[in-house]
Amino acid sequence: MEGLAFYALCYLAAAVLAVIVSQRIGLGSVVGYIAAGVLIGPVFQISVAGSGYLEQFSEFGIVMMLFLIGLEIDPQMVWRLRDKLLGLGGLQVVATIAAVTAAGVGLGFSWQQSLLFGFVAALSSTAIVLQTLEEKGLLRSDGGQASFAVLLFQDLAVIPMLACIPLIAGSGLGSSSGHGGAAFLAELPGWASAILTLAAVGVVVAAAHFLSRPVFRTIALLGLREVFTAAALLVVVGITVLMSAVGLSPALGAFLGGVVLANSEFKHELQNDIEPFKGLLLGLFFMTIGAKIDPDILLANWLTVAAATFCLIIIKALVLLPLAWFFNVRGPAGWLFTLGLAQAGEFGFVLLTIGGDRGLLSPPTVSVSVLIITFSMVLTPLLFALSNRIVVMLDRRGGHRRNADQPDQGTIILAGVGRFGQIVNRMLLANGHKPVVLDYRADVVDNVRKFGVKSFFGDAGRPDLLDSAGLAHAVLLIVAIDDPDRATEIVSYARRSNPGIQIIVRAYDRLHHYKLVDAGADHIVREMFDGSVQAAGMALEALGMHPYEVEKRKTVFVDQDIAGLARMATLVESDTPAVNNPDFIAGFNDIGKVIENAMMGYRSGYDEMVTRGWNAPDAASIHVPSDTHPRRTARKSE
Amino acid sequence: MRVLVLFAHPAQRKSSINTAMAASATELEGVTFVDLYAEYPRFSIDVDREQRRLMEHDVILFQFPVFWYSTPALLKQWQDLVLEYGFAYGPQGKKLAGKHTMACVTTGGGISDYTEDGGNRRVFEQFLYPLEQTATLCGMEYLPPFILYSANHLAEEAAQLHIRSYPRLLTALRDDRFDIPALRLLPTFGSFNLPDLVRD
């Protein structure tokens, strides 16, 4: 027990520390886990004893990941991305495998080994790339969508790859599969084992389809949260055991199970239950990879590792760039796509581990390969920065214009037609105004175009696009995008280049409001404010307050809040975060003492404001407190 | 005198005479023009600000089209909220005492409808009695109203005359060239009376 607690302490502490540091410097969690593994293994020599057992355990992380990927398969999305998914993704995988396999054979590896290297190189890091794209707000851009499609295809391609490794390794080479093995199958004749294998797959599909619903419903009715979690884990573990028994890849089985369950109404519960286990176990898996890195091997082979990492990135980029161009992902989007996907990914570790287990690769080769993958992942932030650089250079040369649309000029410019901008757009159209609409999501632009709206694809944050939309002569600019920093940039650029324009802008919150004031916005709408006030009003009405009374109270509240917003503007300092600015906090607390008073229970100020009108001359003596107002009964008699 | 025009018209896209009058009033220097429906589109009147405005002026004009023999709803809301006890009336009130008020209205009905035998059964000024009594209670002098009858079916010429007279009326009040004693003798007045009332 003491030993177990100690291991848990070391692993968890290393993981928390390394992941925090790694996230902070923008390398993502995968690199952090690997670093934690390095700390535990080579550096402090803690892991040696328990690592074999932990490794087996952590492989459940992979199984769960594939189960979740299966759950995530949304037929509509797959259909929408089908061109890029099959075309771009498929060609990328095939071409990279071919190139790397050829290079491997050329370097003197066997074709089996080279093919495994090809598999590993063809995959990019879903975890790192998706996270980076999301952080940079590029996931829904054209380059981001193309990357997403390719990553999705790669995730799917892992399954046949996993199935292939035992085949290319040859059955005789396998030392131990680590999953408890197909021992009893080996005693059966070939036809029987084939039938059994098919039957096992059939069992998974049938059970997931027919059995899962009644079972999950029964458990859900019990209302025991942890039993549902146990059942979710049971599904994954059960599939793993069944698949291992017949010698199939548990990951493949889990993926199948996930796909079948994707239509189930319990999909989201399953996801939520499995997700943390998957995260932790995958983390553990990466840590065991890191723990296995041998510093001696790195020192002895550092030149090989460096050269191979460089070659890997170059080969991947050389495959990706022409494909992107061919599939019309060009200019900035093309570079983002090419450099963003040029690293190897976490599935590479899985493939290498299995390849090593099957005796396809020697342990030193596996170690060197793991190092290469790791370094290519560590370099990802640099690759993203490089793509940014190239985009800036393209911007300067004007070479990107092929990609973004050339908008018509208009007197009203609407930047962003998401959930916010759409309403603005509809209302403008209903009143006979036709804004020029800019959005950086090509599919949204296409949809809006179908309704006859002049809309143009491109990033509204780019000055030249705003210029060609007629910013210089426009009378009104509406900034409806959800990225606060970009919105601020657009406002200040617009104010500089057209001092007379009216600017209406969507603010994220109070502090963003002040930044927008500084940037030169005329009218600022806090995106959540009005809706929240409506909800509060409905709540008061539901509690029995007279609707017109509610209306008045809402009005006073909004007026007070806006007055407070203006009063506090002088207290905001742009470089100090609000929470560290005592003046701002004091001002916030002061915000019309009114509202605070109301919250503290004595509503004097607020109540006075609300009840100011329509009082008889001696109102004080006949004032009825609003709580005891006989409205509820009055209303029933209506 | 310092002149304040409180303009209340809920459907300005339809009215050409009232909006033309309002437009000419906006341009006058030394006359404060307030479009109430523009300032309070959601009927949430800023009472303090309105009371301050009243204190800063000597003549308060209410410009509105007559709806159902009365003021538009927002102007009634304005009266309900702004003319508070303790400000406009009551022992500590009377802050408006000594000021003048005047209604500048347009009606749909013709002058013949506003007779004892006509469709509306009363002369027009009787319908403004609540406004008159409100002013009186607040200690203000209620001056006879400036009226344009049949505003909806008026010859272009008559309409233009009324529109042109409006700034003339306002500037005369501003510059103390308006013969208030002479006005007091009339029940109502229109643009045709102006030559007799304005000293040029």
Short mmCIF file of N, CA and C in Angstrom, two decimals, chain A residues 548 555 559 612-618, chain B residues 44 47-48 51 77 80-81 84-85 89:
data_model
loop_
_atom_site.label_atom_id
_atom_site.label_comp_id
_atom_site.label_asym_id
_atom_site.label_seq_id
_atom_site.Cartn_x
_atom_site.Cartn_y
_atom_site.Cartn_z
N TYR A 548 -45.91 44.93 -15.34
CA TYR A 548 -45.44 46.30 -15.59
C TYR A 548 -44.47 46.74 -14.51
N THR A 555 -35.98 48.39 -16.12
CA THR A 555 -35.49 49.64 -16.69
C THR A 555 -34.55 50.36 -15.73
N ASP A 559 -30.66 51.09 -16.34
CA ASP A 559 -30.18 52.48 -16.31
C ASP A 559 -29.07 52.64 -15.28
N ARG A 612 -41.11 55.59 -7.87
CA ARG A 612 -41.18 57.04 -7.85
C ARG A 612 -42.46 57.57 -8.47
N GLY A 613 -42.84 57.02 -9.60
CA GLY A 613 -43.98 57.58 -10.32
C GLY A 613 -45.32 57.14 -9.77
N TRP A 614 -46.34 57.85 -10.18
CA TRP A 614 -47.75 57.48 -9.92
C TRP A 614 -48.09 57.39 -8.43
N ASN A 615 -47.43 58.19 -7.60
CA ASN A 615 -47.76 58.16 -6.19
C ASN A 615 -48.78 59.25 -5.87
N ALA A 616 -49.71 58.93 -4.98
CA ALA A 616 -50.63 59.95 -4.49
C ALA A 616 -49.84 60.89 -3.58
N PRO A 617 -50.34 62.13 -3.36
CA PRO A 617 -49.58 63.12 -2.58
C PRO A 617 -49.14 62.57 -1.22
N ASP A 618 -49.98 61.81 -0.53
CA ASP A 618 -49.56 61.29 0.77
C ASP A 618 -49.20 59.81 0.66
N SER B 44 -39.27 55.08 -20.57
CA SER B 44 -38.61 55.20 -19.27
C SER B 44 -38.07 56.61 -19.14
N VAL B 47 -36.80 61.41 -14.97
CA VAL B 47 -37.60 62.45 -14.31
C VAL B 47 -36.72 63.64 -13.89
N ASP B 48 -35.57 63.35 -13.32
CA ASP B 48 -34.70 64.44 -12.85
C ASP B 48 -34.31 65.36 -13.99
N GLN B 51 -37.23 67.49 -15.10
CA GLN B 51 -37.53 68.56 -14.15
C GLN B 51 -36.50 69.68 -14.27
N GLN B 77 -47.63 60.09 -20.03
CA GLN B 77 -46.65 59.46 -19.13
C GLN B 77 -45.71 60.52 -18.56
N ASP B 80 -47.50 62.36 -15.88
CA ASP B 80 -47.66 61.53 -14.68
C ASP B 80 -46.37 61.48 -13.87
N LEU B 81 -45.24 61.39 -14.58
CA LEU B 81 -43.98 61.16 -13.87
C LEU B 81 -43.25 62.44 -13.50
N GLU B 84 -44.31 65.97 -10.42
CA GLU B 84 -44.42 65.26 -9.16
C GLU B 84 -44.95 66.13 -8.04
N TYR B 85 -45.53 65.45 -7.09
CA TYR B 85 -45.86 66.09 -5.82
C TYR B 85 -44.56 66.54 -5.17
N TYR B 89 -46.38 70.53 -7.60
CA TYR B 89 -47.52 70.95 -6.76
C TYR B 89 -47.30 70.46 -5.35
#
